[in-house]
Amino acid sequence: MSGQQHWDDVDDYFISTLSPDDEALRAALRDSDAAGLPAIAVTAAQGKFLQLLAQLQGARNILEIGTLGGYSTIWLARALPEDGRLISLEYSAKHAEVAVRNIARAGLDRIAEVRVGPALESLPKLADENPAPFDLVFIDADKVNNPHYVEWALRLTRAGSVIVLDNVVRGGRVADAGNTEPDVVGTRAALELIANHPRLTGTALQTVGSKGYDGFALARVLG
Ligand SMILES: C[S@@+](CC[C@H](N)C(=O)[O-])C[C@H]1O[C@@H](n2cnc3c(N)ncnc32)[C@H](O)[C@@H]1O
């Protein structure tokens, strides 16, 4: 046994042991699939990891960029207190519609709100509302705009906030300085921003699992 089959089996074991999903999460994936959304949500293990990060942060306010069917939204929103708030930005009206239904079925509609439109248009509007600083930002949308999303995350957070940037490995192409694919260029620019910005410190980890070879970056906002 090697490669993907091995990773699937270990993920199945980890998920069934440590982060089993429940009916609301399963239904979110089922309905996303039935509506034709791509199967690119985080895994249950990754969702639980995000939830734990938010809990470790004592998060009260979370910003998500890239909702899809609301699967990661549900994991994250469950980390929040009853008066907590999660805002998730989604380009596609169809994805947002599915997500809103999934979030409501999970009983989280008073905590989690989905805003439709290109995130780079939604973010300035959100900033105009002077929201309380977000304690955690999960960036999981169009990778070409990753550096812009990190910049916006910096504007909307506080010292001690955490920024998670998903899917940074790009099949290993992230290490190729000559690669001109927009997702790779955007991801490299975001990582270099984290490396060089005086108010950010971060790292990136490669992962394997049922979604294949992947990885994420984690950054902390400094004072
Ligand atoms: C990888 S999926 C998000 C998965 C979700 N976070 C989860 O794990 O359940 C990326 C989502 O970002 C959305 N997206 C793409 N470009 C966007 C943009 N410019 N602004 C906002 N959302 C965007 C896509 O429509 C898609 O639903």
PDB file of C-alpha atoms and ligand atoms in Angstrom:
ATOM      1  CA  MET A   1       0.000   0.000   0.000  1.00  0.00           C
ATOM      2  CA  SER A   2       1.444   3.386  -0.917  1.00  0.00           C
ATOM      3  CA  GLY A   3       0.592   6.871  -2.079  1.00  0.00           C
ATOM      4  CA  GLN A   4      -3.021   8.037  -2.275  1.00  0.00           C
ATOM      5  CA  GLN A   5      -4.569   4.789  -0.977  1.00  0.00           C
ATOM      6  CA  HIS A   6      -2.315   4.943   2.060  1.00  0.00           C
ATOM      7  CA  TRP A   7      -3.157   8.608   2.695  1.00  0.00           C
ATOM      8  CA  ASP A   8      -6.896   7.890   2.320  1.00  0.00           C
ATOM      9  CA  ASP A   9      -6.743   5.052   4.842  1.00  0.00           C
ATOM     10  CA  VAL A  10      -4.825   7.093   7.401  1.00  0.00           C
ATOM     11  CA  ASP A  11      -7.148  10.085   6.933  1.00  0.00           C
ATOM     12  CA  ASP A  12     -10.169   7.771   7.387  1.00  0.00           C
ATOM     13  CA  TYR A  13      -8.642   6.472  10.618  1.00  0.00           C
ATOM     14  CA  PHE A  14      -7.760   9.957  11.944  1.00  0.00           C
ATOM     15  CA  ILE A  15     -11.168  11.357  11.017  1.00  0.00           C
ATOM     16  CA  SER A  16     -13.198   8.478  12.459  1.00  0.00           C
ATOM     17  CA  THR A  17     -11.111   8.556  15.628  1.00  0.00           C
ATOM     18  CA  LEU A  18     -10.637  12.272  16.246  1.00  0.00           C
ATOM     19  CA  SER A  19     -12.854  14.405  14.066  1.00  0.00           C
ATOM     20  CA  PRO A  20     -15.946  12.505  12.965  1.00  0.00           C
ATOM     21  CA  ASP A  21     -18.432  14.629  11.095  1.00  0.00           C
ATOM     22  CA  ASP A  22     -22.118  14.721  12.002  1.00  0.00           C
ATOM     23  CA  GLU A  23     -25.344  14.819  10.022  1.00  0.00           C
ATOM     24  CA  ALA A  24     -25.215  18.599   9.417  1.00  0.00           C
ATOM     25  CA  LEU A  25     -21.696  18.364   8.007  1.00  0.00           C
ATOM     26  CA  ARG A  26     -22.494  15.270   5.948  1.00  0.00           C
ATOM     27  CA  ALA A  27     -25.642  16.954   4.602  1.00  0.00           C
ATOM     28  CA  ALA A  28     -23.608  20.045   3.688  1.00  0.00           C
ATOM     29  CA  LEU A  29     -21.322  17.927   1.518  1.00  0.00           C
ATOM     30  CA  ARG A  30     -24.238  15.916   0.107  1.00  0.00           C
ATOM     31  CA  ASP A  31     -26.195  19.007  -0.896  1.00  0.00           C
ATOM     32  CA  SER A  32     -23.090  20.722  -2.274  1.00  0.00           C
ATOM     33  CA  ASP A  33     -22.470  17.677  -4.450  1.00  0.00           C
ATOM     34  CA  ALA A  34     -26.118  17.452  -5.524  1.00  0.00           C
ATOM     35  CA  ALA A  35     -26.009  21.127  -6.550  1.00  0.00           C
ATOM     36  CA  GLY A  36     -22.947  20.448  -8.697  1.00  0.00           C
ATOM     37  CA  LEU A  37     -20.400  22.281  -6.547  1.00  0.00           C
ATOM     38  CA  PRO A  38     -16.825  21.004  -6.928  1.00  0.00           C
ATOM     39  CA  ALA A  39     -15.577  18.614  -4.215  1.00  0.00           C
ATOM     40  CA  ILE A  40     -12.875  20.974  -2.969  1.00  0.00           C
ATOM     41  CA  ALA A  41     -13.956  21.619   0.613  1.00  0.00           C
ATOM     42  CA  VAL A  42     -11.487  20.960   3.410  1.00  0.00           C
ATOM     43  CA  THR A  43     -11.545  17.447   4.884  1.00  0.00           C
ATOM     44  CA  ALA A  44     -13.084  16.755   8.288  1.00  0.00           C
ATOM     45  CA  ALA A  45      -9.569  16.515   9.744  1.00  0.00           C
ATOM     46  CA  GLN A  46      -8.712  19.920   8.307  1.00  0.00           C
ATOM     47  CA  GLY A  47     -12.061  21.369   9.411  1.00  0.00           C
ATOM     48  CA  LYS A  48     -11.441  20.187  12.962  1.00  0.00           C
ATOM     49  CA  PHE A  49      -7.920  21.631  12.787  1.00  0.00           C
ATOM     50  CA  LEU A  50      -9.368  25.031  11.807  1.00  0.00           C
ATOM     51  CA  GLN A  51     -11.941  24.744  14.591  1.00  0.00           C
ATOM     52  CA  LEU A  52      -9.214  23.994  17.144  1.00  0.00           C
ATOM     53  CA  LEU A  53      -7.140  26.935  15.912  1.00  0.00           C
ATOM     54  CA  ALA A  54     -10.141  29.225  16.360  1.00  0.00           C
ATOM     55  CA  GLN A  55     -10.729  27.825  19.855  1.00  0.00           C
ATOM     56  CA  LEU A  56      -7.056  28.225  20.783  1.00  0.00           C
ATOM     57  CA  GLN A  57      -7.364  31.818  19.629  1.00  0.00           C
ATOM     58  CA  GLY A  58     -10.436  32.318  21.805  1.00  0.00           C
ATOM     59  CA  ALA A  59     -11.907  33.665  18.590  1.00  0.00           C
ATOM     60  CA  ARG A  60     -15.072  35.758  18.690  1.00  0.00           C
ATOM     61  CA  ASN A  61     -14.857  37.041  15.115  1.00  0.00           C
ATOM     62  CA  ILE A  62     -13.778  35.051  12.088  1.00  0.00           C
ATOM     63  CA  LEU A  63     -13.405  36.099   8.456  1.00  0.00           C
ATOM     64  CA  GLU A  64     -13.441  33.461   5.725  1.00  0.00           C
ATOM     65  CA  ILE A  65     -12.614  34.194   2.090  1.00  0.00           C
ATOM     66  CA  GLY A  66     -14.024  31.395  -0.099  1.00  0.00           C
ATOM     67  CA  THR A  67     -17.215  29.755   1.222  1.00  0.00           C
ATOM     68  CA  LEU A  68     -18.120  27.112  -1.402  1.00  0.00           C
ATOM     69  CA  GLY A  69     -20.966  25.122   0.255  1.00  0.00           C
ATOM     70  CA  GLY A  70     -20.146  26.311   3.769  1.00  0.00           C
ATOM     71  CA  TYR A  71     -18.406  23.137   4.986  1.00  0.00           C
ATOM     72  CA  SER A  72     -15.356  24.882   6.496  1.00  0.00           C
ATOM     73  CA  THR A  73     -17.705  27.682   7.591  1.00  0.00           C
ATOM     74  CA  ILE A  74     -19.637  25.221   9.758  1.00  0.00           C
ATOM     75  CA  TRP A  75     -16.483  23.824  11.382  1.00  0.00           C
ATOM     76  CA  LEU A  76     -15.221  27.343  12.113  1.00  0.00           C
ATOM     77  CA  ALA A  77     -18.530  28.820  13.270  1.00  0.00           C
ATOM     78  CA  ARG A  78     -18.890  25.989  15.793  1.00  0.00           C
ATOM     79  CA  ALA A  79     -15.773  27.349  17.529  1.00  0.00           C
ATOM     80  CA  LEU A  80     -17.522  30.642  18.246  1.00  0.00           C
ATOM     81  CA  PRO A  81     -19.552  31.672  21.272  1.00  0.00           C
ATOM     82  CA  GLU A  82     -23.267  32.396  20.778  1.00  0.00           C
ATOM     83  CA  ASP A  83     -22.574  36.095  20.294  1.00  0.00           C
ATOM     84  CA  GLY A  84     -19.627  35.395  17.973  1.00  0.00           C
ATOM     85  CA  ARG A  85     -19.626  36.343  14.325  1.00  0.00           C
ATOM     86  CA  LEU A  86     -18.305  34.746  11.162  1.00  0.00           C
ATOM     87  CA  ILE A  87     -18.387  36.523   7.815  1.00  0.00           C
ATOM     88  CA  SER A  88     -17.678  34.398   4.750  1.00  0.00           C
ATOM     89  CA  LEU A  89     -17.090  35.940   1.317  1.00  0.00           C
ATOM     90  CA  GLU A  90     -18.110  34.021  -1.790  1.00  0.00           C
ATOM     91  CA  TYR A  91     -17.979  35.028  -5.444  1.00  0.00           C
ATOM     92  CA  SER A  92     -20.596  32.617  -6.742  1.00  0.00           C
ATOM     93  CA  ALA A  93     -24.267  33.311  -5.957  1.00  0.00           C
ATOM     94  CA  LYS A  94     -25.001  29.624  -6.520  1.00  0.00           C
ATOM     95  CA  HIS A  95     -22.326  28.488  -4.056  1.00  0.00           C
ATOM     96  CA  ALA A  96     -23.518  31.062  -1.526  1.00  0.00           C
ATOM     97  CA  GLU A  97     -27.127  29.904  -1.848  1.00  0.00           C
ATOM     98  CA  VAL A  98     -26.127  26.309  -1.082  1.00  0.00           C
ATOM     99  CA  ALA A  99     -23.910  27.488   1.775  1.00  0.00           C
ATOM    100  CA  VAL A 100     -26.641  29.591   3.371  1.00  0.00           C
ATOM    101  CA  ARG A 101     -28.962  26.557   3.428  1.00  0.00           C
ATOM    102  CA  ASN A 102     -26.225  24.333   4.852  1.00  0.00           C
ATOM    103  CA  ILE A 103     -25.342  26.878   7.541  1.00  0.00           C
ATOM    104  CA  ALA A 104     -29.008  27.275   8.534  1.00  0.00           C
ATOM    105  CA  ARG A 105     -29.497  23.504   8.784  1.00  0.00           C
ATOM    106  CA  ALA A 106     -26.454  23.391  11.086  1.00  0.00           C
ATOM    107  CA  GLY A 107     -28.200  25.977  13.303  1.00  0.00           C
ATOM    108  CA  LEU A 108     -25.495  28.577  12.712  1.00  0.00           C
ATOM    109  CA  ASP A 109     -27.352  31.217  10.717  1.00  0.00           C
ATOM    110  CA  ARG A 110     -27.313  33.672  13.614  1.00  0.00           C
ATOM    111  CA  ILE A 111     -23.511  33.426  13.780  1.00  0.00           C
ATOM    112  CA  ALA A 112     -22.381  32.925  10.187  1.00  0.00           C
ATOM    113  CA  GLU A 113     -23.201  35.271   7.326  1.00  0.00           C
ATOM    114  CA  VAL A 114     -22.319  34.766   3.657  1.00  0.00           C
ATOM    115  CA  ARG A 115     -21.681  37.821   1.487  1.00  0.00           C
ATOM    116  CA  VAL A 116     -21.837  37.353  -2.266  1.00  0.00           C
ATOM    117  CA  GLY A 117     -19.460  38.983  -4.730  1.00  0.00           C
ATOM    118  CA  PRO A 118     -15.780  39.148  -5.619  1.00  0.00           C
ATOM    119  CA  ALA A 119     -13.961  39.277  -2.283  1.00  0.00           C
ATOM    120  CA  LEU A 120     -11.903  42.250  -3.438  1.00  0.00           C
ATOM    121  CA  GLU A 121     -15.176  44.177  -3.719  1.00  0.00           C
ATOM    122  CA  SER A 122     -16.686  42.816  -0.493  1.00  0.00           C
ATOM    123  CA  LEU A 123     -13.582  43.538   1.612  1.00  0.00           C
ATOM    124  CA  PRO A 124     -13.559  47.352   1.238  1.00  0.00           C
ATOM    125  CA  LYS A 125     -17.303  47.404   2.011  1.00  0.00           C
ATOM    126  CA  LEU A 126     -16.665  45.299   5.096  1.00  0.00           C
ATOM    127  CA  ALA A 127     -13.836  47.632   6.179  1.00  0.00           C
ATOM    128  CA  ASP A 128     -16.198  50.625   5.817  1.00  0.00           C
ATOM    129  CA  GLU A 129     -18.388  49.041   8.506  1.00  0.00           C
ATOM    130  CA  ASN A 130     -15.479  49.247  10.990  1.00  0.00           C
ATOM    131  CA  PRO A 131     -16.007  45.682  12.207  1.00  0.00           C
ATOM    132  CA  ALA A 132     -14.397  44.419  15.408  1.00  0.00           C
ATOM    133  CA  PRO A 133     -10.977  43.011  14.507  1.00  0.00           C
ATOM    134  CA  PHE A 134     -11.130  39.459  13.239  1.00  0.00           C
ATOM    135  CA  ASP A 135      -9.288  36.976  15.452  1.00  0.00           C
ATOM    136  CA  LEU A 136      -8.807  34.471  12.638  1.00  0.00           C
ATOM    137  CA  VAL A 137      -8.897  34.816   8.862  1.00  0.00           C
ATOM    138  CA  PHE A 138      -9.168  31.728   6.659  1.00  0.00           C
ATOM    139  CA  ILE A 139      -8.152  32.459   3.054  1.00  0.00           C
ATOM    140  CA  ASP A 140      -9.378  29.784   0.626  1.00  0.00           C
ATOM    141  CA  ALA A 141     -10.539  31.423  -2.614  1.00  0.00           C
ATOM    142  CA  ASP A 142      -8.871  32.364  -5.927  1.00  0.00           C
ATOM    143  CA  LYS A 143      -5.173  31.895  -5.286  1.00  0.00           C
ATOM    144  CA  VAL A 144      -4.104  34.634  -7.716  1.00  0.00           C
ATOM    145  CA  ASN A 145      -5.448  37.203  -5.246  1.00  0.00           C
ATOM    146  CA  ASN A 146      -3.760  35.678  -2.186  1.00  0.00           C
ATOM    147  CA  PRO A 147      -1.410  38.640  -1.608  1.00  0.00           C
ATOM    148  CA  HIS A 148      -4.367  41.052  -1.708  1.00  0.00           C
ATOM    149  CA  TYR A 149      -6.257  38.858   0.749  1.00  0.00           C
ATOM    150  CA  VAL A 150      -3.289  38.800   3.137  1.00  0.00           C
ATOM    151  CA  GLU A 151      -3.081  42.622   2.909  1.00  0.00           C
ATOM    152  CA  TRP A 152      -6.794  42.900   3.679  1.00  0.00           C
ATOM    153  CA  ALA A 153      -6.482  40.395   6.496  1.00  0.00           C
ATOM    154  CA  LEU A 154      -3.802  42.614   8.031  1.00  0.00           C
ATOM    155  CA  ARG A 155      -6.116  45.636   7.866  1.00  0.00           C
ATOM    156  CA  LEU A 156      -8.986  43.774   9.475  1.00  0.00           C
ATOM    157  CA  THR A 157      -7.171  42.007  12.316  1.00  0.00           C
ATOM    158  CA  ARG A 158      -5.283  42.881  15.518  1.00  0.00           C
ATOM    159  CA  ALA A 159      -1.970  41.941  17.112  1.00  0.00           C
ATOM    160  CA  GLY A 160      -2.254  38.232  17.902  1.00  0.00           C
ATOM    161  CA  SER A 161      -4.723  37.385  15.139  1.00  0.00           C
ATOM    162  CA  VAL A 162      -4.058  34.346  13.005  1.00  0.00           C
ATOM    163  CA  ILE A 163      -4.201  34.089   9.209  1.00  0.00           C
ATOM    164  CA  VAL A 164      -4.489  30.691   7.518  1.00  0.00           C
ATOM    165  CA  LEU A 165      -3.781  30.444   3.803  1.00  0.00           C
ATOM    166  CA  ASP A 166      -4.922  27.171   2.260  1.00  0.00           C
ATOM    167  CA  ASN A 167      -3.523  25.120  -0.634  1.00  0.00           C
ATOM    168  CA  VAL A 168      -0.085  26.712  -0.790  1.00  0.00           C
ATOM    169  CA  VAL A 169       1.763  23.736  -2.303  1.00  0.00           C
ATOM    170  CA  ARG A 170       0.175  23.898  -5.776  1.00  0.00           C
ATOM    171  CA  GLY A 171       1.376  20.358  -6.540  1.00  0.00           C
ATOM    172  CA  GLY A 172       4.942  21.365  -5.631  1.00  0.00           C
ATOM    173  CA  ARG A 173       5.023  24.159  -8.209  1.00  0.00           C
ATOM    174  CA  VAL A 174       5.189  26.782  -5.448  1.00  0.00           C
ATOM    175  CA  ALA A 175       8.931  26.107  -5.163  1.00  0.00           C
ATOM    176  CA  ASP A 176       9.511  26.982  -8.845  1.00  0.00           C
ATOM    177  CA  ALA A 177      10.504  30.652  -9.033  1.00  0.00           C
ATOM    178  CA  GLY A 178      10.115  30.562 -12.828  1.00  0.00           C
ATOM    179  CA  ASN A 179       6.502  29.344 -12.759  1.00  0.00           C
ATOM    180  CA  THR A 180       4.113  31.890 -14.260  1.00  0.00           C
ATOM    181  CA  GLU A 181       0.757  30.238 -13.462  1.00  0.00           C
ATOM    182  CA  PRO A 182      -1.402  32.851 -11.707  1.00  0.00           C
ATOM    183  CA  ASP A 183      -2.224  30.603  -8.721  1.00  0.00           C
ATOM    184  CA  VAL A 184       1.460  29.861  -8.143  1.00  0.00           C
ATOM    185  CA  VAL A 185       2.524  33.478  -8.630  1.00  0.00           C
ATOM    186  CA  GLY A 186      -0.223  34.639  -6.245  1.00  0.00           C
ATOM    187  CA  THR A 187       0.675  32.063  -3.629  1.00  0.00           C
ATOM    188  CA  ARG A 188       4.395  32.867  -3.787  1.00  0.00           C
ATOM    189  CA  ALA A 189       3.642  36.586  -3.498  1.00  0.00           C
ATOM    190  CA  ALA A 190       1.477  35.963  -0.422  1.00  0.00           C
ATOM    191  CA  LEU A 191       4.174  33.828   1.220  1.00  0.00           C
ATOM    192  CA  GLU A 192       6.824  36.460   0.456  1.00  0.00           C
ATOM    193  CA  LEU A 193       4.555  39.121   1.919  1.00  0.00           C
ATOM    194  CA  ILE A 194       4.222  37.074   5.112  1.00  0.00           C
ATOM    195  CA  ALA A 195       7.998  36.615   5.173  1.00  0.00           C
ATOM    196  CA  ASN A 196       8.851  40.274   4.663  1.00  0.00           C
ATOM    197  CA  HIS A 197       6.068  42.215   6.349  1.00  0.00           C
ATOM    198  CA  PRO A 198       7.134  43.707   9.689  1.00  0.00           C
ATOM    199  CA  ARG A 199       3.744  42.867  11.230  1.00  0.00           C
ATOM    200  CA  LEU A 200       3.660  39.223  10.146  1.00  0.00           C
ATOM    201  CA  THR A 201       5.458  36.062  11.095  1.00  0.00           C
ATOM    202  CA  GLY A 202       4.565  32.719   9.605  1.00  0.00           C
ATOM    203  CA  THR A 203       5.398  29.310   8.330  1.00  0.00           C
ATOM    204  CA  ALA A 204       4.025  26.793   5.837  1.00  0.00           C
ATOM    205  CA  LEU A 205       3.520  23.058   6.158  1.00  0.00           C
ATOM    206  CA  GLN A 206       3.138  20.379   3.482  1.00  0.00           C
ATOM    207  CA  THR A 207       0.388  17.841   4.090  1.00  0.00           C
ATOM    208  CA  VAL A 208      -0.917  14.625   2.548  1.00  0.00           C
ATOM    209  CA  GLY A 209      -4.366  13.123   3.004  1.00  0.00           C
ATOM    210  CA  SER A 210      -7.564  12.224   1.241  1.00  0.00           C
ATOM    211  CA  LYS A 211      -7.277  15.451  -0.777  1.00  0.00           C
ATOM    212  CA  GLY A 212      -3.812  14.420  -1.968  1.00  0.00           C
ATOM    213  CA  TYR A 213      -0.588  16.413  -1.580  1.00  0.00           C
ATOM    214  CA  ASP A 214      -1.350  19.861  -0.228  1.00  0.00           C
ATOM    215  CA  GLY A 215      -0.337  22.333   2.448  1.00  0.00           C
ATOM    216  CA  PHE A 216      -1.186  25.509   4.255  1.00  0.00           C
ATOM    217  CA  ALA A 217       0.521  28.596   5.615  1.00  0.00           C
ATOM    218  CA  LEU A 218      -0.077  29.970   9.068  1.00  0.00           C
ATOM    219  CA  ALA A 219       0.747  33.545   9.998  1.00  0.00           C
ATOM    220  CA  ARG A 220       0.462  35.540  13.208  1.00  0.00           C
ATOM    221  CA  VAL A 221      -0.160  39.278  13.216  1.00  0.00           C
ATOM    222  CA  LEU A 222       2.353  41.137  15.342  1.00  0.00           C
ATOM    223  CA  GLY A 223       1.827  44.365  17.265  1.00  0.00           C
TER     224      GLY A 223
HETATM  225  C1  LIG B   1     -11.714  26.001  -2.310  1.00  0.00           C
HETATM  226  S1  LIG B   1     -13.321  26.680  -2.403  1.00  0.00           S
HETATM  227  C2  LIG B   1     -13.669  27.057  -0.693  1.00  0.00           C
HETATM  228  C3  LIG B   1     -13.829  25.838   0.129  1.00  0.00           C
HETATM  229  C4  LIG B   1     -14.376  26.103   1.519  1.00  0.00           C
HETATM  230  N1  LIG B   1     -13.521  27.033   2.242  1.00  0.00           N
HETATM  231  C5  LIG B   1     -14.444  24.791   2.285  1.00  0.00           C
HETATM  232  O1  LIG B   1     -13.363  24.287   2.650  1.00  0.00           O
HETATM  233  O2  LIG B   1     -15.552  24.280   2.518  1.00  0.00           O
HETATM  234  C6  LIG B   1     -13.048  28.264  -3.093  1.00  0.00           C
HETATM  235  C7  LIG B   1     -14.275  29.135  -3.185  1.00  0.00           C
HETATM  236  O3  LIG B   1     -13.823  30.475  -3.451  1.00  0.00           O
HETATM  237  C8  LIG B   1     -14.724  31.068  -4.327  1.00  0.00           C
HETATM  238  N2  LIG B   1     -14.056  32.193  -5.012  1.00  0.00           N
HETATM  239  C9  LIG B   1     -13.286  32.150  -6.128  1.00  0.00           C
HETATM  240  N3  LIG B   1     -12.893  33.382  -6.456  1.00  0.00           N
HETATM  241  C10 LIG B   1     -13.436  34.220  -5.549  1.00  0.00           C
HETATM  242  C11 LIG B   1     -13.397  35.627  -5.374  1.00  0.00           C
HETATM  243  N4  LIG B   1     -12.733  36.403  -6.210  1.00  0.00           N
HETATM  244  N5  LIG B   1     -14.066  36.149  -4.344  1.00  0.00           N
HETATM  245  C12 LIG B   1     -14.756  35.350  -3.475  1.00  0.00           C
HETATM  246  N6  LIG B   1     -14.822  34.016  -3.592  1.00  0.00           N
HETATM  247  C13 LIG B   1     -14.165  33.460  -4.618  1.00  0.00           C
HETATM  248  C14 LIG B   1     -15.130  29.950  -5.270  1.00  0.00           C
HETATM  249  O4  LIG B   1     -16.364  30.256  -5.917  1.00  0.00           O
HETATM  250  C15 LIG B   1     -15.222  28.771  -4.316  1.00  0.00           C
HETATM  251  O5  LIG B   1     -16.537  28.611  -3.843  1.00  0.00           O
END
